[in-house]
mmCIF file of C-alpha atoms in Angstrom:
data_model
loop_
_atom_site.group_PDB
_atom_site.id
_atom_site.type_symbol
_atom_site.label_atom_id
_atom_site.label_comp_id
_atom_site.label_asym_id
_atom_site.label_seq_id
_atom_site.Cartn_x
_atom_site.Cartn_y
_atom_site.Cartn_z
ATOM 1 C CA MET A 861 0.000 0.000 0.000
ATOM 2 C CA ARG A 862 1.347 3.396 -0.908
ATOM 3 C CA ILE A 863 1.276 6.169 1.715
ATOM 4 C CA ASN A 864 0.375 9.603 0.472
ATOM 5 C CA LEU A 865 3.413 11.844 1.041
ATOM 6 C CA LYS A 866 1.218 14.795 1.911
ATOM 7 C CA ASN A 867 -0.623 12.795 4.585
ATOM 8 C CA LYS A 868 2.720 11.505 5.924
ATOM 9 C CA ILE A 869 4.044 15.043 6.325
ATOM 10 C CA THR A 870 0.798 16.165 7.973
ATOM 11 C CA PHE A 871 0.946 13.295 10.473
ATOM 12 C CA ALA A 872 4.598 14.007 11.274
ATOM 13 C CA ALA A 873 3.833 17.665 11.877
ATOM 14 C CA PHE A 874 0.944 16.722 14.147
ATOM 15 C CA ALA A 875 3.126 14.324 16.120
ATOM 16 C CA MET A 876 5.853 16.959 16.480
ATOM 17 C CA ALA A 877 3.349 19.559 17.661
ATOM 18 C CA LEU A 878 1.894 17.122 20.179
ATOM 19 C CA TRP A 879 5.363 16.289 21.514
ATOM 20 C CA PHE A 880 6.258 19.971 21.779
ATOM 21 C CA THR A 881 2.984 20.836 23.539
ATOM 22 C CA CYS A 882 3.432 18.036 26.076
ATOM 23 C CA GLY A 883 7.038 19.080 26.681
ATOM 24 C CA VAL A 884 6.096 22.701 27.258
ATOM 25 C CA ALA A 885 3.303 21.655 29.597
ATOM 26 C CA ALA A 886 5.685 19.433 31.585
ATOM 27 C CA ASN A 887 8.326 22.142 31.839
ATOM 28 C CA SER A 888 5.711 24.709 32.785
ATOM 29 C CA LYS A 889 4.405 22.421 35.510
ATOM 30 C CA ALA A 890 7.951 21.909 36.854
ATOM 31 C CA GLU A 891 8.653 25.637 36.823
ATOM 32 C CA ASN A 892 5.372 26.409 38.586
ATOM 33 C CA THR A 893 5.922 23.834 41.322
ATOM 34 C CA PRO A 894 6.470 25.904 44.487
ATOM 35 C CA LYS A 895 9.804 25.487 46.239
ATOM 36 C CA GLN A 896 9.879 24.380 49.842
ATOM 37 C CA THR A 897 10.200 27.479 52.006
ATOM 38 C CA LEU A 898 12.518 27.475 55.027
ATOM 39 C CA VAL A 899 12.640 30.335 57.535
ATOM 40 C CA PHE A 900 16.234 31.166 58.520
ATOM 41 C CA GLY A 901 16.361 33.038 61.819
ATOM 42 C CA VAL A 902 19.384 35.213 62.590
ATOM 43 C CA VAL A 903 20.207 36.331 66.120
ATOM 44 C CA PRO A 904 19.824 40.151 66.125
ATOM 45 C CA GLN A 905 23.322 41.195 67.128
ATOM 46 C CA GLN A 906 22.867 44.175 64.811
ATOM 47 C CA SER A 907 19.971 46.061 63.229
ATOM 48 C CA ALA A 908 17.511 44.123 61.074
ATOM 49 C CA ALA A 909 18.444 46.224 58.047
ATOM 50 C CA LYS A 910 22.156 45.477 58.423
ATOM 51 C CA LEU A 911 21.525 41.774 59.017
ATOM 52 C CA ALA A 912 19.309 41.539 55.938
ATOM 53 C CA GLN A 913 22.014 43.240 53.880
ATOM 54 C CA GLN A 914 24.652 40.811 55.167
ATOM 55 C CA TRP A 915 22.639 37.578 55.105
ATOM 56 C CA GLY A 916 20.278 38.165 52.181
ATOM 57 C CA PRO A 917 22.834 37.473 49.400
ATOM 58 C CA LEU A 918 24.105 34.360 51.193
ATOM 59 C CA LEU A 919 20.615 32.908 51.642
ATOM 60 C CA LYS A 920 19.803 33.679 48.004
ATOM 61 C CA ALA A 921 22.920 31.784 46.892
ATOM 62 C CA TRP A 922 22.090 28.933 49.272
ATOM 63 C CA SER A 923 18.585 28.774 47.795
ATOM 64 C CA GLU A 924 20.051 28.457 44.300
ATOM 65 C CA VAL A 925 22.402 25.680 45.366
ATOM 66 C CA THR A 926 19.770 23.627 47.194
ATOM 67 C CA GLY A 927 16.638 24.362 45.155
ATOM 68 C CA LEU A 928 14.948 25.491 48.386
ATOM 69 C CA ASP A 929 13.492 28.897 49.206
ATOM 70 C CA ILE A 930 15.514 29.994 52.260
ATOM 71 C CA ARG A 931 14.128 33.223 53.677
ATOM 72 C CA PHE A 932 15.769 35.615 56.123
ATOM 73 C CA ALA A 933 14.109 36.380 59.450
ATOM 74 C CA THR A 934 15.190 37.974 62.710
ATOM 75 C CA ALA A 935 13.622 39.609 65.766
ATOM 76 C CA ARG A 936 13.518 43.085 67.252
ATOM 77 C CA ASP A 937 15.944 42.082 70.021
ATOM 78 C CA ILE A 938 17.839 39.082 71.369
ATOM 79 C CA PRO A 939 15.276 38.095 74.059
ATOM 80 C CA THR A 940 12.519 37.999 71.411
ATOM 81 C CA PHE A 941 14.750 35.882 69.180
ATOM 82 C CA GLU A 942 15.324 33.523 72.108
ATOM 83 C CA GLN A 943 11.564 33.162 72.636
ATOM 84 C CA ARG A 944 10.975 32.355 68.957
ATOM 85 C CA LEU A 945 13.877 29.929 68.912
ATOM 86 C CA ALA A 946 12.576 28.163 72.018
ATOM 87 C CA ALA A 947 9.152 27.926 70.354
ATOM 88 C CA GLY A 948 10.705 26.269 67.291
ATOM 89 C CA GLU A 949 9.540 29.044 64.943
ATOM 90 C CA TYR A 950 12.668 28.873 62.750
ATOM 91 C CA ASP A 951 13.417 26.006 60.368
ATOM 92 C CA LEU A 952 17.066 27.043 60.381
ATOM 93 C CA ALA A 953 18.791 29.482 62.680
ATOM 94 C CA TYR A 954 22.100 31.225 63.257
ATOM 95 C CA MET A 955 22.467 31.332 67.036
ATOM 96 C CA ASN A 956 25.163 31.956 69.595
ATOM 97 C CA PRO A 957 26.873 28.974 71.257
ATOM 98 C CA TYR A 958 24.925 29.279 74.493
ATOM 99 C CA HIS A 959 21.614 29.438 72.619
ATOM 100 C CA PHE A 960 22.551 26.205 70.861
ATOM 101 C CA THR A 961 23.205 24.391 74.126
ATOM 102 C CA LEU A 962 19.755 25.494 75.327
ATOM 103 C CA VAL A 963 17.689 24.445 72.283
ATOM 104 C CA ASN A 964 19.703 21.415 71.190
ATOM 105 C CA GLN A 965 17.421 19.096 73.185
ATOM 106 C CA SER A 966 14.251 21.166 73.471
ATOM 107 C CA PRO A 967 12.575 22.107 71.198
ATOM 108 C CA GLY A 968 15.282 20.229 69.280
ATOM 109 C CA TYR A 969 17.836 21.760 66.899
ATOM 110 C CA THR A 970 20.738 19.857 65.336
ATOM 111 C CA ALA A 971 24.023 21.428 64.239
ATOM 112 C CA LEU A 972 24.430 21.902 60.495
ATOM 113 C CA ALA A 973 27.377 24.261 60.028
ATOM 114 C CA ARG A 974 29.621 26.870 61.600
ATOM 115 C CA ALA A 975 32.072 29.477 60.403
ATOM 116 C CA LYS A 976 35.194 27.941 58.888
ATOM 117 C CA ASP A 977 38.459 28.189 60.873
ATOM 118 C CA LYS A 978 36.948 30.493 63.471
ATOM 119 C CA ARG A 979 36.660 30.766 67.244
ATOM 120 C CA ILE A 980 34.468 33.241 69.105
ATOM 121 C CA THR A 981 36.001 35.704 71.536
ATOM 122 C CA GLY A 982 34.298 38.330 73.642
ATOM 123 C CA ILE A 983 35.717 41.846 73.663
ATOM 124 C CA MET A 984 35.354 44.994 75.706
ATOM 125 C CA VAL A 985 35.523 48.320 73.895
ATOM 126 C CA ALA A 986 36.044 51.846 75.194
ATOM 127 C CA LYS A 987 36.526 55.298 73.707
ATOM 128 C CA LYS A 988 39.603 55.626 71.521
ATOM 129 C CA ASP A 989 41.382 57.865 74.031
ATOM 130 C CA TRP A 990 40.677 55.615 77.053
ATOM 131 C CA GLN A 991 43.746 55.382 79.310
ATOM 132 C CA GLY A 992 42.382 53.499 82.311
ATOM 133 C CA ARG A 993 42.655 49.948 83.666
ATOM 134 C CA ILE A 994 40.156 47.095 83.617
ATOM 135 C CA GLU A 995 40.007 47.351 87.415
ATOM 136 C CA ASP A 996 38.475 50.818 87.015
ATOM 137 C CA PHE A 997 35.210 49.141 85.958
ATOM 138 C CA ASP A 998 34.500 47.795 89.445
ATOM 139 C CA ASN A 999 30.930 48.828 90.442
ATOM 140 C CA VAL A 1000 30.550 50.838 87.231
ATOM 141 C CA PHE A 1001 27.622 50.518 84.812
ATOM 142 C CA LEU A 1002 28.784 48.889 81.564
ATOM 143 C CA ALA A 1003 26.846 48.263 78.332
ATOM 144 C CA PHE A 1004 26.046 44.754 77.063
ATOM 145 C CA PRO A 1005 23.698 43.502 74.324
ATOM 146 C CA ALA A 1006 21.516 41.052 76.310
ATOM 147 C CA PRO A 1007 21.871 38.660 79.264
ATOM 148 C CA ARG A 1008 22.312 35.584 77.034
ATOM 149 C CA ALA A 1009 24.605 37.146 74.434
ATOM 150 C CA PHE A 1010 27.295 34.487 74.798
ATOM 151 C CA ALA A 1011 30.625 36.159 74.094
ATOM 152 C CA ALA A 1012 29.609 39.809 74.396
ATOM 153 C CA SER A 1013 27.844 39.417 77.762
ATOM 154 C CA ILE A 1014 28.350 36.012 79.378
ATOM 155 C CA LEU A 1015 32.068 35.561 78.687
ATOM 156 C CA THR A 1016 33.086 39.160 79.293
ATOM 157 C CA GLN A 1017 31.202 39.473 82.573
ATOM 158 C CA SER A 1018 32.360 36.059 83.775
ATOM 159 C CA GLU A 1019 36.028 36.833 83.203
ATOM 160 C CA LEU A 1020 35.764 40.302 84.745
ATOM 161 C CA ARG A 1021 34.163 38.751 87.843
ATOM 162 C CA GLN A 1022 36.996 36.225 87.968
ATOM 163 C CA LYS A 1023 39.294 39.229 88.285
ATOM 164 C CA GLY A 1024 37.382 40.269 91.395
ATOM 165 C CA LEU A 1025 35.285 43.021 89.798
ATOM 166 C CA SER A 1026 31.662 43.680 90.682
ATOM 167 C CA ILE A 1027 29.879 44.133 87.340
ATOM 168 C CA SER A 1028 26.828 46.367 86.895
ATOM 169 C CA PRO A 1029 25.398 45.473 83.459
ATOM 170 C CA LYS A 1030 23.052 47.626 81.392
ATOM 171 C CA TYR A 1031 21.467 45.688 78.516
ATOM 172 C CA VAL A 1032 20.899 47.841 75.442
ATOM 173 C CA GLY A 1033 19.550 45.291 72.939
ATOM 174 C CA SER A 1034 22.259 44.675 70.339
ATOM 175 C CA HIS A 1035 25.988 44.797 69.678
ATOM 176 C CA ASP A 1036 25.644 47.916 67.556
ATOM 177 C CA SER A 1037 23.718 49.632 70.357
ATOM 178 C CA VAL A 1038 26.609 48.852 72.722
ATOM 179 C CA TYR A 1039 29.169 50.360 70.372
ATOM 180 C CA MET A 1040 27.089 53.482 69.736
ATOM 181 C CA ALA A 1041 26.399 53.982 73.459
ATOM 182 C CA VAL A 1042 30.112 53.784 74.280
ATOM 183 C CA ALA A 1043 31.029 56.055 71.368
ATOM 184 C CA LYS A 1044 28.527 58.644 72.655
ATOM 185 C CA GLY A 1045 29.996 58.430 76.146
ATOM 186 C CA LEU A 1046 26.847 56.989 77.743
ATOM 187 C CA TYR A 1047 28.932 54.150 79.242
ATOM 188 C CA PRO A 1048 32.705 53.925 79.760
ATOM 189 C CA ALA A 1049 32.898 50.490 78.107
ATOM 190 C CA GLY A 1050 30.782 47.689 76.668
ATOM 191 C CA GLY A 1051 30.858 44.116 75.447
ATOM 192 C CA GLY A 1052 30.853 42.795 71.884
ATOM 193 C CA VAL A 1053 32.655 40.441 69.512
ATOM 194 C CA MET A 1054 35.237 41.108 66.823
ATOM 195 C CA ARG A 1055 32.930 40.146 63.924
ATOM 196 C CA THR A 1056 30.341 42.799 64.752
ATOM 197 C CA PHE A 1057 33.018 45.307 65.745
ATOM 198 C CA ASN A 1058 34.775 44.845 62.409
ATOM 199 C CA SER A 1059 31.524 45.357 60.497
ATOM 200 C CA LEU A 1060 30.810 48.714 62.166
ATOM 201 C CA ASP A 1061 30.520 51.877 60.121
ATOM 202 C CA VAL A 1062 33.933 53.513 60.026
ATOM 203 C CA SER A 1063 32.525 56.688 61.629
ATOM 204 C CA ILE A 1064 31.671 54.710 64.795
ATOM 205 C CA LYS A 1065 34.539 52.225 64.759
ATOM 206 C CA GLN A 1066 37.216 54.930 64.602
ATOM 207 C CA GLN A 1067 35.917 56.342 67.894
ATOM 208 C CA LEU A 1068 36.475 53.060 69.754
ATOM 209 C CA THR A 1069 39.283 50.734 70.778
ATOM 210 C CA VAL A 1070 39.322 47.127 71.996
ATOM 211 C CA ILE A 1071 40.630 47.047 75.562
ATOM 212 C CA TYR A 1072 40.032 43.390 76.542
ATOM 213 C CA ARG A 1073 39.628 39.963 74.912
ATOM 214 C CA THR A 1074 38.247 36.816 76.544
ATOM 215 C CA ASN A 1075 39.247 33.205 75.988
ATOM 216 C CA SER A 1076 37.938 31.739 72.720
ATOM 217 C CA TYR A 1077 35.289 29.070 72.092
ATOM 218 C CA THR A 1078 33.432 27.298 69.295
ATOM 219 C CA PRO A 1079 31.554 30.017 67.359
ATOM 220 C CA HIS A 1080 27.886 30.509 66.499
ATOM 221 C CA ALA A 1081 25.927 27.525 65.222
ATOM 222 C CA ILE A 1082 23.769 27.208 62.138
ATOM 223 C CA ALA A 1083 21.283 24.537 63.171
ATOM 224 C CA PHE A 1084 18.134 22.980 61.738
ATOM 225 C CA ALA A 1085 14.900 22.102 63.507
ATOM 226 C CA ASP A 1086 14.651 18.392 64.194
ATOM 227 C CA ASP A 1087 11.241 18.166 62.503
ATOM 228 C CA LEU A 1088 12.713 18.939 59.050
ATOM 229 C CA ASP A 1089 12.326 16.011 56.666
ATOM 230 C CA GLY A 1090 15.369 13.883 55.871
ATOM 231 C CA SER A 1091 15.633 14.846 52.187
ATOM 232 C CA THR A 1092 15.741 18.549 53.066
ATOM 233 C CA VAL A 1093 18.376 17.989 55.732
ATOM 234 C CA SER A 1094 20.440 15.932 53.283
ATOM 235 C CA ALA A 1095 20.208 18.674 50.638
ATOM 236 C CA LEU A 1096 21.407 21.260 53.164
ATOM 237 C CA GLN A 1097 24.268 19.097 54.402
ATOM 238 C CA GLN A 1098 25.478 18.263 50.903
ATOM 239 C CA SER A 1099 25.300 21.899 49.768
ATOM 240 C CA ILE A 1100 27.897 23.386 52.112
ATOM 241 C CA ASN A 1101 31.004 22.709 50.024
ATOM 242 C CA VAL A 1102 29.225 23.835 46.847
ATOM 243 C CA LEU A 1103 28.028 26.994 48.599
ATOM 244 C CA ASN A 1104 31.590 27.857 49.616
ATOM 245 C CA GLN A 1105 32.517 28.028 45.907
ATOM 246 C CA HIS A 1106 29.515 30.143 44.859
ATOM 247 C CA ALA A 1107 30.643 33.610 43.747
ATOM 248 C CA ASP A 1108 27.781 35.468 45.464
ATOM 249 C CA ALA A 1109 28.259 33.432 48.629
ATOM 250 C CA LYS A 1110 31.954 34.314 48.732
ATOM 251 C CA ALA A 1111 31.052 38.008 48.573
ATOM 252 C CA ALA A 1112 28.511 37.487 51.372
ATOM 253 C CA PHE A 1113 31.074 35.689 53.526
ATOM 254 C CA ALA A 1114 33.322 38.730 53.222
ATOM 255 C CA LYS A 1115 30.484 40.958 54.508
ATOM 256 C CA LEU A 1116 30.011 38.575 57.430
ATOM 257 C CA SER A 1117 33.772 38.584 58.165
ATOM 258 C CA ILE A 1118 34.052 34.804 57.840
ATOM 259 C CA LYS A 1119 35.974 32.523 55.448
ATOM 260 C CA GLY A 1120 33.017 30.291 54.631
ATOM 261 C CA LEU A 1121 31.110 27.466 56.299
ATOM 262 C CA GLU A 1122 32.152 24.018 57.438
ATOM 263 C CA PRO A 1123 29.980 21.047 58.468
ATOM 264 C CA ALA A 1124 29.310 20.847 62.194
ATOM 265 C CA LYS A 1125 28.099 18.317 64.748
ATOM 266 C CA ASP A 1126 26.479 18.827 68.121
ATOM 267 C CA SER A 1127 29.583 17.783 70.067
ATOM 268 C CA ASP A 1128 31.534 20.722 68.593
ATOM 269 C CA TRP A 1129 29.952 22.809 71.382
ATOM 270 C CA ASP A 1130 31.065 20.557 74.240
ATOM 271 C CA ASP A 1131 33.487 23.310 75.300
ATOM 272 C CA VAL A 1132 30.511 25.591 75.903
ATOM 273 C CA VAL A 1133 28.516 22.884 77.685
ATOM 274 C CA ALA A 1134 31.513 22.368 79.986
ATOM 275 C CA LEU A 1135 31.217 25.969 81.209
ATOM 276 C CA ASP A 1136 27.958 24.938 82.929
ATOM 277 C CA ILE A 1137 26.488 28.407 82.455
ATOM 278 C CA GLN A 1138 23.645 29.142 84.886
ATOM 279 C CA LEU A 1139 21.493 32.195 84.238
#
């Protein structure tokens, strides 16, 4: 039987159009499938605007690497962040070492990553022209971010008390608020950490000097809520090395004053647990 060439061409065109239509529909469906959204909470050591500027590009890059939608979140102050963390409101969170020891078991957060090749050290800052001694701060009001700010408050106050000083803390809400209060002369000194001090606006930083450093410990944790599904956790864990090579992530790391991220495990914070902090 002979096949009409015209009919053969028409059938081929129809088949090609059908294939193309199905392909477009499949791709369209894949593109329209919503990504899983994860809320990434960041401890408010600095203003929300500054944190969003620092963390936004990194979370965008991380979203690209994992195929997830990782969204920035913070709180108006550290105590509010602590309440939300304790309530399990964040899928992922960047928290200080003491916070991690508190929420590791309840509501349940597991270590994912930490800053590469970094230790956390508390600092005390004073006005640039300060010529006194640490002992001068006995029974003097000093500025600190919040009671549970690990390095900036807990470590600094603990070590000053070990030196026999009676500390009178005034909690002003954030690291940046400490630095600004000291720069304005509202307090003779205050507690912070080098990362936030180094990220200060030059106009504020040049008015201050670091006058004391504490011992160093495992730095802030990036941890995930234990109710995250296994495939999501696996995607996050496997993405860290890829993220470190991402051009936008590298630029974000520079803003955060870190070299990148490295995988972490809960026991990395045993040095903090050993301090047996009681507040």
